[in-house]
PDB file of C-alpha atoms and ligand atoms in Angstrom:
ATOM      1  CA  MET A  14     -15.933   7.391   5.608  1.00 89.00           C
ATOM      2  CA  LYS A  15     -14.427   5.754   2.532  1.00 97.00           C
ATOM      3  CA  ARG A  16     -13.590   2.102   3.026  1.00 98.00           C
ATOM      4  CA  ILE A  17     -12.689   0.715  -0.404  1.00 98.00           C
ATOM      5  CA  ILE A  18      -9.121   0.016  -1.442  1.00 98.00           C
ATOM      6  CA  LEU A  19      -8.724  -0.646  -5.149  1.00 98.00           C
ATOM      7  CA  ALA A  20      -6.401  -3.561  -5.992  1.00 98.00           C
ATOM      8  CA  LEU A  21      -5.061  -2.252  -9.282  1.00 98.00           C
ATOM      9  CA  ASP A  22      -3.795  -5.541 -10.706  1.00 98.00           C
ATOM     10  CA  VAL A  23      -3.431  -4.639 -14.367  1.00 98.00           C
ATOM     11  CA  TYR A  24      -0.150  -4.578 -16.307  1.00 98.00           C
ATOM     12  CA  ASP A  25      -0.735  -1.536 -18.433  1.00 98.00           C
ATOM     13  CA  ARG A  26       0.137   1.979 -17.242  1.00 98.00           C
ATOM     14  CA  GLU A  27      -2.568   3.831 -19.205  1.00 98.00           C
ATOM     15  CA  GLU A  28      -5.235   1.358 -18.148  1.00 98.00           C
ATOM     16  CA  ALA A  29      -4.175   1.679 -14.507  1.00 98.00           C
ATOM     17  CA  ILE A  30      -4.328   5.470 -14.626  1.00 98.00           C
ATOM     18  CA  ARG A  31      -7.695   5.444 -16.396  1.00 98.00           C
ATOM     19  CA  ILE A  32      -9.221   3.060 -13.813  1.00 98.00           C
ATOM     20  CA  ALA A  33      -7.796   5.097 -10.928  1.00 98.00           C
ATOM     21  CA  GLU A  34      -9.238   8.279 -12.461  1.00 98.00           C
ATOM     22  CA  GLU A  35     -12.673   6.709 -12.919  1.00 98.00           C
ATOM     23  CA  THR A  36     -12.882   5.231  -9.413  1.00 98.00           C
ATOM     24  CA  LYS A  37     -10.945   7.647  -7.192  1.00 98.00           C
ATOM     25  CA  GLU A  38     -13.961   9.402  -5.667  1.00 98.00           C
ATOM     26  CA  TYR A  39     -15.141   6.128  -4.080  1.00 98.00           C
ATOM     27  CA  LEU A  40     -11.784   4.966  -2.771  1.00 98.00           C
ATOM     28  CA  TRP A  41      -9.884   5.275   0.479  1.00 98.00           C
ATOM     29  CA  GLY A  42      -6.696   4.102  -1.201  1.00 98.00           C
ATOM     30  CA  ILE A  43      -5.033   2.252  -4.067  1.00 98.00           C
ATOM     31  CA  LYS A  44      -3.103  -0.990  -3.708  1.00 98.00           C
ATOM     32  CA  VAL A  45      -0.422  -1.816  -6.270  1.00 98.00           C
ATOM     33  CA  ASN A  46       0.880  -5.338  -6.610  1.00 98.00           C
ATOM     34  CA  TRP A  47       3.579  -7.055  -8.703  1.00 98.00           C
ATOM     35  CA  PRO A  48       1.489  -7.292 -11.900  1.00 98.00           C
ATOM     36  CA  LEU A  49       1.338  -3.500 -12.218  1.00 98.00           C
ATOM     37  CA  ILE A  50       4.938  -2.940 -11.147  1.00 98.00           C
ATOM     38  CA  LEU A  51       6.230  -5.621 -13.540  1.00 98.00           C
ATOM     39  CA  GLY A  52       4.089  -4.246 -16.367  1.00 98.00           C
ATOM     40  CA  SER A  53       4.580  -0.524 -15.858  1.00 98.00           C
ATOM     41  CA  GLY A  54       7.650  -0.036 -13.668  1.00 98.00           C
ATOM     42  CA  LEU A  55       8.081   1.281 -10.144  1.00 97.00           C
ATOM     43  CA  GLY A  56       7.441   4.854 -11.354  1.00 97.00           C
ATOM     44  CA  ILE A  57       3.722   4.075 -11.564  1.00 98.00           C
ATOM     45  CA  ILE A  58       3.538   4.568  -7.789  1.00 98.00           C
ATOM     46  CA  GLY A  59       4.564   8.213  -8.156  1.00 98.00           C
ATOM     47  CA  GLU A  60       2.121   8.665 -11.030  1.00 98.00           C
ATOM     48  CA  LEU A  61      -0.774   7.280  -8.993  1.00 98.00           C
ATOM     49  CA  LYS A  62       0.113   9.607  -6.119  1.00 97.00           C
ATOM     50  CA  LYS A  63      -1.326  12.500  -8.141  1.00 96.00           C
ATOM     51  CA  PHE A  64      -4.818  11.224  -7.269  1.00 97.00           C
ATOM     52  CA  GLY A  65      -4.120  12.200  -3.666  1.00 97.00           C
ATOM     53  CA  LEU A  66      -4.951   8.806  -2.160  1.00 98.00           C
ATOM     54  CA  PRO A  67      -2.798   6.593   0.058  1.00 98.00           C
ATOM     55  CA  ILE A  68      -0.816   4.059  -1.967  1.00 98.00           C
ATOM     56  CA  ILE A  69      -0.235   0.585  -0.567  1.00 98.00           C
ATOM     57  CA  ALA A  70       2.628  -1.390  -2.104  1.00 98.00           C
ATOM     58  CA  ASP A  71       1.547  -5.023  -1.875  1.00 98.00           C
ATOM     59  CA  PHE A  72       4.994  -6.537  -2.271  1.00 98.00           C
ATOM     60  CA  LYS A  73       4.466  -9.169   0.441  1.00 98.00           C
ATOM     61  CA  VAL A  74       8.034  -8.644   1.502  1.00 98.00           C
ATOM     62  CA  ALA A  75       9.548 -11.709   3.184  1.00 98.00           C
ATOM     63  CA  ASP A  76      13.309 -11.444   3.459  1.00 98.00           C
ATOM     64  CA  ILE A  77      16.148 -10.941   5.905  1.00 98.00           C
ATOM     65  CA  PRO A  78      16.197  -7.566   7.721  1.00 98.00           C
ATOM     66  CA  ASN A  79      18.771  -5.931   5.452  1.00 98.00           C
ATOM     67  CA  THR A  80      17.005  -6.873   2.217  1.00 98.00           C
ATOM     68  CA  ASN A  81      13.600  -5.967   3.675  1.00 98.00           C
ATOM     69  CA  ARG A  82      15.040  -2.566   4.575  1.00 98.00           C
ATOM     70  CA  LEU A  83      16.470  -2.006   1.096  1.00 98.00           C
ATOM     71  CA  ILE A  84      13.167  -2.948  -0.556  1.00 98.00           C
ATOM     72  CA  ALA A  85      11.172  -0.747   1.820  1.00 98.00           C
ATOM     73  CA  LYS A  86      13.505   2.257   1.442  1.00 98.00           C
ATOM     74  CA  LYS A  87      13.111   2.312  -2.344  1.00 98.00           C
ATOM     75  CA  THR A  88       9.352   1.706  -2.156  1.00 98.00           C
ATOM     76  CA  PHE A  89       8.796   4.641   0.213  1.00 98.00           C
ATOM     77  CA  GLU A  90      11.207   6.823  -1.773  1.00 98.00           C
ATOM     78  CA  VAL A  91       9.031   6.558  -4.886  1.00 98.00           C
ATOM     79  CA  GLY A  92       5.928   7.584  -2.941  1.00 98.00           C
ATOM     80  CA  ALA A  93       4.251   4.529  -1.389  1.00 98.00           C
ATOM     81  CA  ASP A  94       2.597   5.215   1.959  1.00 98.00           C
ATOM     82  CA  TYR A  95       2.427   1.610   3.180  1.00 98.00           C
ATOM     83  CA  ILE A  96       4.142  -1.638   2.337  1.00 98.00           C
ATOM     84  CA  ILE A  97       2.705  -5.105   2.897  1.00 98.00           C
ATOM     85  CA  ALA A  98       5.017  -7.670   4.472  1.00 98.00           C
ATOM     86  CA  HIS A  99       4.741 -11.284   5.533  1.00 98.00           C
ATOM     87  CA  ALA A 100       4.799 -11.798   9.284  1.00 97.00           C
ATOM     88  CA  PHE A 101       6.360 -15.266   9.230  1.00 97.00           C
ATOM     89  CA  VAL A 102       9.877 -13.915   8.640  1.00 97.00           C
ATOM     90  CA  GLY A 103       9.914 -12.679  12.233  1.00 97.00           C
ATOM     91  CA  ARG A 104      10.215  -9.514  14.266  1.00 98.00           C
ATOM     92  CA  ASP A 105      13.676  -8.422  13.151  1.00 98.00           C
ATOM     93  CA  SER A 106      12.695  -8.423   9.470  1.00 98.00           C
ATOM     94  CA  ILE A 107       9.535  -6.415  10.193  1.00 98.00           C
ATOM     95  CA  LYS A 108      11.272  -3.912  12.441  1.00 98.00           C
ATOM     96  CA  ALA A 109      13.768  -3.250   9.627  1.00 98.00           C
ATOM     97  CA  ILE A 110      10.893  -2.157   7.380  1.00 98.00           C
ATOM     98  CA  GLN A 111       9.342  -0.055  10.143  1.00 98.00           C
ATOM     99  CA  GLU A 112      12.556   1.941  10.349  1.00 98.00           C
ATOM    100  CA  GLU A 113      11.749   3.128   6.808  1.00 98.00           C
ATOM    101  CA  GLY A 114       7.969   3.569   6.986  1.00 98.00           C
ATOM    102  CA  GLU A 115       4.517   2.109   7.704  1.00 98.00           C
ATOM    103  CA  VAL A 116       3.949  -1.625   7.458  1.00 98.00           C
ATOM    104  CA  ILE A 117       0.850  -3.743   6.909  1.00 98.00           C
ATOM    105  CA  LEU A 118       1.314  -7.336   8.071  1.00 98.00           C
ATOM    106  CA  VAL A 119      -0.196 -10.434   6.488  1.00 97.00           C
ATOM    107  CA  VAL A 120      -1.635 -12.440   9.385  1.00 96.00           C
ATOM    108  CA  GLU A 121      -3.885 -14.661   7.305  1.00 94.00           C
ATOM    109  CA  MET A 122      -4.667 -15.178   3.613  1.00 91.00           C
ATOM    110  CA  SER A 123      -7.865 -15.674   1.654  1.00 82.00           C
ATOM    111  CA  HIS A 124      -6.933 -18.651  -0.558  1.00 86.00           C
ATOM    112  CA  PRO A 125      -7.580 -22.286   0.525  1.00 87.00           C
ATOM    113  CA  GLY A 126      -3.846 -22.996   0.867  1.00 92.00           C
ATOM    114  CA  ALA A 127      -3.661 -20.474   3.713  1.00 90.00           C
ATOM    115  CA  ARG A 128      -5.027 -23.225   5.969  1.00 90.00           C
ATOM    116  CA  GLU A 129      -1.806 -25.206   5.531  1.00 96.00           C
ATOM    117  CA  PHE A 130       0.802 -22.959   7.094  1.00 95.00           C
ATOM    118  CA  ILE A 131      -0.542 -19.453   7.665  1.00 94.00           C
ATOM    119  CA  GLN A 132      -3.705 -20.071   9.688  1.00 92.00           C
ATOM    120  CA  PRO A 133      -2.056 -22.338  12.295  1.00 95.00           C
ATOM    121  CA  ASN A 134       0.240 -19.417  13.102  1.00 97.00           C
ATOM    122  CA  THR A 135      -2.253 -16.549  13.025  1.00 96.00           C
ATOM    123  CA  ASP A 136      -2.384 -16.224  16.824  1.00 97.00           C
ATOM    124  CA  ARG A 137       1.360 -15.684  16.926  1.00 98.00           C
ATOM    125  CA  PHE A 138       1.191 -13.171  14.072  1.00 98.00           C
ATOM    126  CA  ILE A 139      -1.505 -11.237  15.952  1.00 98.00           C
ATOM    127  CA  GLU A 140       0.645 -11.246  19.077  1.00 98.00           C
ATOM    128  CA  MET A 141       3.528  -9.900  17.018  1.00 98.00           C
ATOM    129  CA  ALA A 142       1.322  -7.209  15.460  1.00 98.00           C
ATOM    130  CA  ASN A 143       0.146  -6.072  18.912  1.00 98.00           C
ATOM    131  CA  GLU A 144       3.769  -5.714  19.914  1.00 98.00           C
ATOM    132  CA  LEU A 145       5.123  -4.031  16.747  1.00 98.00           C
ATOM    133  CA  LYS A 146       2.049  -1.853  16.105  1.00 98.00           C
ATOM    134  CA  PRO A 147       1.940  -1.824  12.288  1.00 98.00           C
ATOM    135  CA  PHE A 148      -0.597   0.430  10.568  1.00 98.00           C
ATOM    136  CA  GLY A 149      -2.707  -2.618   9.837  1.00 98.00           C
ATOM    137  CA  VAL A 150      -3.012  -6.312   9.133  1.00 98.00           C
ATOM    138  CA  ILE A 151      -4.389  -8.228   6.159  1.00 98.00           C
ATOM    139  CA  ALA A 152      -7.144 -10.758   6.866  1.00 96.00           C
ATOM    140  CA  PRO A 153      -9.454 -12.649   4.507  1.00 93.00           C
ATOM    141  CA  ALA A 154     -12.856 -11.275   3.531  1.00 94.00           C
ATOM    142  CA  THR A 155     -13.642 -14.817   2.407  1.00 92.00           C
ATOM    143  CA  ARG A 156     -13.687 -15.921   6.057  1.00 92.00           C
ATOM    144  CA  PRO A 157     -15.516 -13.260   8.106  1.00 95.00           C
ATOM    145  CA  GLU A 158     -15.434 -15.513  11.189  1.00 94.00           C
ATOM    146  CA  ARG A 159     -11.637 -15.296  11.068  1.00 94.00           C
ATOM    147  CA  VAL A 160     -11.818 -11.507  10.743  1.00 96.00           C
ATOM    148  CA  ARG A 161     -14.004 -11.448  13.856  1.00 97.00           C
ATOM    149  CA  TYR A 162     -11.522 -13.706  15.624  1.00 96.00           C
ATOM    150  CA  ILE A 163      -8.621 -11.439  14.668  1.00 97.00           C
ATOM    151  CA  ARG A 164     -10.512  -8.246  15.617  1.00 98.00           C
ATOM    152  CA  GLU A 165     -11.177  -9.626  19.094  1.00 98.00           C
ATOM    153  CA  ARG A 166      -7.476 -10.220  19.674  1.00 98.00           C
ATOM    154  CA  LEU A 167      -5.894  -7.312  17.820  1.00 98.00           C
ATOM    155  CA  ASN A 168      -5.269  -3.933  19.473  1.00 98.00           C
ATOM    156  CA  ARG A 169      -8.054  -1.553  18.449  1.00 97.00           C
ATOM    157  CA  GLU A 170      -5.744   1.035  16.862  1.00 98.00           C
ATOM    158  CA  ILE A 171      -4.428  -1.500  14.314  1.00 98.00           C
ATOM    159  CA  LYS A 172      -6.563  -1.554  11.168  1.00 98.00           C
ATOM    160  CA  ILE A 173      -7.832  -4.685   9.426  1.00 98.00           C
ATOM    161  CA  LEU A 174      -7.726  -4.646   5.623  1.00 98.00           C
ATOM    162  CA  THR A 175      -9.588  -7.479   3.900  1.00 97.00           C
ATOM    163  CA  PRO A 176      -9.013  -8.689   0.352  1.00 96.00           C
ATOM    164  CA  GLY A 177     -11.267 -11.319  -1.203  1.00 92.00           C
ATOM    165  CA  VAL A 178     -14.408  -9.227  -1.752  1.00 90.00           C
ATOM    166  CA  GLY A 179     -16.154  -9.976  -5.055  1.00 89.00           C
ATOM    167  CA  ALA A 180     -14.105 -12.258  -7.322  1.00 87.00           C
ATOM    168  CA  GLN A 181     -13.000 -14.526  -4.463  1.00 84.00           C
ATOM    169  CA  GLY A 182     -16.498 -14.747  -2.987  1.00 87.00           C
ATOM    170  CA  GLY A 183     -16.290 -12.397   0.021  1.00 89.00           C
ATOM    171  CA  SER A 184     -18.706  -9.499   0.511  1.00 92.00           C
ATOM    172  CA  VAL A 185     -18.887  -6.058   2.132  1.00 94.00           C
ATOM    173  CA  GLU A 186     -20.498  -7.840   5.107  1.00 94.00           C
ATOM    174  CA  VAL A 187     -16.964  -8.444   6.337  1.00 95.00           C
ATOM    175  CA  LEU A 188     -16.999  -4.837   7.549  1.00 96.00           C
ATOM    176  CA  LYS A 189     -19.557  -5.942  10.135  1.00 96.00           C
ATOM    177  CA  ALA A 190     -17.130  -8.617  11.305  1.00 96.00           C
ATOM    178  CA  GLY A 191     -14.636  -5.893  12.190  1.00 97.00           C
ATOM    179  CA  ALA A 192     -12.763  -5.058   8.998  1.00 97.00           C
ATOM    180  CA  ASP A 193     -11.880  -1.389   8.548  1.00 98.00           C
ATOM    181  CA  TYR A 194     -11.321  -1.521   4.796  1.00 98.00           C
ATOM    182  CA  ILE A 195     -12.180  -3.898   1.957  1.00 97.00           C
ATOM    183  CA  ILE A 196      -9.718  -4.507  -0.865  1.00 97.00           C
ATOM    184  CA  VAL A 197     -11.415  -5.032  -4.225  1.00 97.00           C
ATOM    185  CA  GLY A 198      -9.662  -5.916  -7.458  1.00 97.00           C
ATOM    186  CA  ARG A 199     -11.268  -7.817 -10.315  1.00 97.00           C
ATOM    187  CA  SER A 200     -14.858  -6.811  -9.464  1.00 96.00           C
ATOM    188  CA  ILE A 201     -13.828  -3.252 -10.251  1.00 97.00           C
ATOM    189  CA  TYR A 202     -10.969  -3.293 -12.755  1.00 97.00           C
ATOM    190  CA  LYS A 203     -12.411  -6.077 -14.912  1.00 97.00           C
ATOM    191  CA  SER A 204     -15.871  -4.574 -15.099  1.00 97.00           C
ATOM    192  CA  LYS A 205     -17.004  -2.677 -18.204  1.00 97.00           C
ATOM    193  CA  ASN A 206     -17.504   0.416 -16.097  1.00 98.00           C
ATOM    194  CA  PRO A 207     -15.064   0.467 -13.157  1.00 98.00           C
ATOM    195  CA  GLY A 208     -16.387   3.804 -11.871  1.00 98.00           C
ATOM    196  CA  GLU A 209     -19.933   2.477 -11.711  1.00 98.00           C
ATOM    197  CA  SER A 210     -18.816  -0.772 -10.057  1.00 97.00           C
ATOM    198  CA  ALA A 211     -16.911   1.151  -7.391  1.00 98.00           C
ATOM    199  CA  ARG A 212     -19.892   3.456  -6.870  1.00 98.00           C
ATOM    200  CA  ARG A 213     -22.195   0.472  -6.344  1.00 97.00           C
ATOM    201  CA  ILE A 214     -19.899  -1.104  -3.768  1.00 96.00           C
ATOM    202  CA  ALA A 215     -19.620   2.230  -1.950  1.00 97.00           C
ATOM    203  CA  GLU A 216     -23.411   2.490  -1.965  1.00 97.00           C
ATOM    204  CA  GLU A 217     -23.737  -1.050  -0.614  1.00 95.00           C
ATOM    205  CA  ILE A 218     -21.401  -0.108   2.226  1.00 95.00           C
ATOM    206  CA  GLU A 219     -23.357   3.056   3.012  1.00 94.00           C
ATOM    207  CA  ASN A 220     -26.683   1.267   3.011  1.00 91.00           C
ATOM    208  CA  GLY A 221     -25.744  -1.884   4.796  1.00 81.00           C
ATOM    209  CA  VAL A 222     -22.872  -1.416   7.178  1.00 66.00           C
TER     210      VAL A 222
HETATM  211  P1  LIG B   1      -9.278  -9.554  -6.275  1.00 91.71           P
HETATM  212  O1  LIG B   1      -9.168  -9.457  -7.757  1.00 91.71           O
HETATM  213  O2  LIG B   1      -9.348 -10.967  -5.775  1.00 91.71           O
HETATM  214  O3  LIG B   1      -7.896  -8.928  -5.759  1.00 91.71           O
HETATM  215  O4  LIG B   1     -10.363  -8.693  -5.696  1.00 91.71           O
HETATM  216  C1  LIG B   1      -7.453  -9.031  -4.442  1.00 91.71           C
HETATM  217  C2  LIG B   1      -6.096  -8.408  -4.285  1.00 91.71           C
HETATM  218  O5  LIG B   1      -5.634  -8.640  -2.966  1.00 91.71           O
HETATM  219  C3  LIG B   1      -4.557  -9.580  -2.976  1.00 91.71           C
HETATM  220  N1  LIG B   1      -4.959 -10.618  -2.048  1.00 91.71           N
HETATM  221  C4  LIG B   1      -4.404 -10.864  -0.889  1.00 91.71           C
HETATM  222  N2  LIG B   1      -3.369 -10.322  -0.298  1.00 91.71           N
HETATM  223  N3  LIG B   1      -3.700 -11.722   1.567  1.00 91.71           N
HETATM  224  C5  LIG B   1      -3.006 -10.782   0.927  1.00 91.71           C
HETATM  225  O6  LIG B   1      -2.039 -10.296   1.494  1.00 91.71           O
HETATM  226  C6  LIG B   1      -4.746 -12.306   1.012  1.00 91.71           C
HETATM  227  O7  LIG B   1      -5.367 -13.162   1.619  1.00 91.71           O
HETATM  228  C7  LIG B   1      -5.103 -11.878  -0.282  1.00 91.71           C
HETATM  229  N4  LIG B   1      -6.095 -12.242  -1.092  1.00 91.71           N
HETATM  230  C8  LIG B   1      -5.992 -11.430  -2.175  1.00 91.71           C
HETATM  231  C9  LIG B   1      -4.422 -10.103  -4.361  1.00 91.71           C
HETATM  232  O8  LIG B   1      -3.075 -10.350  -4.674  1.00 91.71           O
HETATM  233  C10 LIG B   1      -5.007  -8.986  -5.169  1.00 91.71           C
HETATM  234  O9  LIG B   1      -4.050  -7.962  -5.381  1.00 91.71           O
END
């Protein structure tokens, strides 16, 4: 089973397409974030769809229900399969997105600042996820003990996607802590040979997890 999601955080359209082409055989999906959308336009989502992989729009949506709905509608219209949203805006804002398509909820983040406001509320975000049943939640590969904690409390059918592998210091070991997918950006797209870097990570997963 493929378990790598490529975080395609480059600005340039051609570069994004080239990296996707070189790495696609090792990926479960591709995550697009604001850098690529701001650099290449929303149409890049449709262009990446041609690789036949799920596309995750990492827009970290965090608005009132009506605006969340409008953002989600357009994002799904252009071909995204999932959209990432912040949980802290509350159930009504998340349900508005779910009326348009599949959501992935941020329940914890990988940067140090996440300890300030996000982590103290993770239990409540997990509770909310169990109730709203999103496709998945985002949890930090940099803190496998937190992934284990979340896995123990989260309904089994909800996936855990973990960014922070490689550049931020996390490793594929987080899959053993209960993550379903790892999200990898810089370690792949900044390497001289993205295809080879993705292949190596896939091999590491096959050998070790
Ligand atoms: P790197 O280059 O660090 O890229 O491998 C990681 C990608 O994932 C995003 N990211 C996060 N998103 N919660 C999130 O919702 C997190 O804790 C988190 N950490 C990293 C980051 O924006 C980049 O696209």
